[in-house]
């Protein structure tokens, strides 16, 4: 019985430790997503990101509009 209480307590502590993203981290993340998007697309406007807490994880979506896709070709 005591081990079940301890296990549940540790599970709750770990769950609480996974706090939502703070503003500084969010800005850095969006800046990095914008950089990567610019390597593969010609983005138009701002990049947006949404996060939703699921049972044991976060569901993250990144969204942006692009004018074109930058296709790569091999030089022979």
mmCIF file with all atom_site columns, C-alpha atoms in Angstrom, residues 21 29 33 49-53 57-62:
data_model
loop_
_atom_site.group_PDB
_atom_site.id
_atom_site.type_symbol
_atom_site.label_atom_id
_atom_site.label_alt_id
_atom_site.label_comp_id
_atom_site.label_asym_id
_atom_site.label_entity_id
_atom_site.label_seq_id
_atom_site.pdbx_PDB_ins_code
_atom_site.Cartn_x
_atom_site.Cartn_y
_atom_site.Cartn_z
_atom_site.occupancy
_atom_site.B_iso_or_equiv
_atom_site.pdbx_formal_charge
_atom_site.auth_seq_id
_atom_site.auth_comp_id
_atom_site.auth_asym_id
_atom_site.auth_atom_id
_atom_site.pdbx_PDB_model_num
ATOM 1  C CA . UNK A 1 21 ? 6.682  26.724 -22.093 1.00 0.00 ? 21 UNK A CA 1
ATOM 2  C CA . UNK A 1 29 ? 11.423 28.023 -30.518 1.00 0.00 ? 29 UNK A CA 1
ATOM 3  C CA . UNK A 1 33 ? 11.083 27.001 -36.626 1.00 0.00 ? 33 UNK A CA 1
ATOM 4  C CA . UNK A 1 49 ? 2.707  27.410 -32.787 1.00 0.00 ? 49 UNK A CA 1
ATOM 5  C CA . UNK A 1 50 ? 0.112  25.865 -30.512 1.00 0.00 ? 50 UNK A CA 1
ATOM 6  C CA . UNK A 1 51 ? 0.637  23.433 -27.654 1.00 0.00 ? 51 UNK A CA 1
ATOM 7  C CA . UNK A 1 52 ? -1.944 21.280 -25.927 1.00 0.00 ? 52 UNK A CA 1
ATOM 8  C CA . UNK A 1 53 ? -1.255 19.022 -22.995 1.00 0.00 ? 53 UNK A CA 1
ATOM 9  C CA . UNK A 1 57 ? 2.894  14.491 -23.434 1.00 0.00 ? 57 UNK A CA 1
ATOM 10 C CA . UNK A 1 58 ? 2.351  17.704 -25.361 1.00 0.00 ? 58 UNK A CA 1
ATOM 11 C CA . UNK A 1 59 ? 0.782  17.928 -28.797 1.00 0.00 ? 59 UNK A CA 1
ATOM 12 C CA . UNK A 1 60 ? 2.599  20.653 -30.746 1.00 0.00 ? 60 UNK A CA 1
ATOM 13 C CA . UNK A 1 61 ? 1.464  22.146 -34.046 1.00 0.00 ? 61 UNK A CA 1
ATOM 14 C CA . UNK A 1 62 ? 3.451  24.601 -36.161 1.00 0.00 ? 62 UNK A CA 1
#
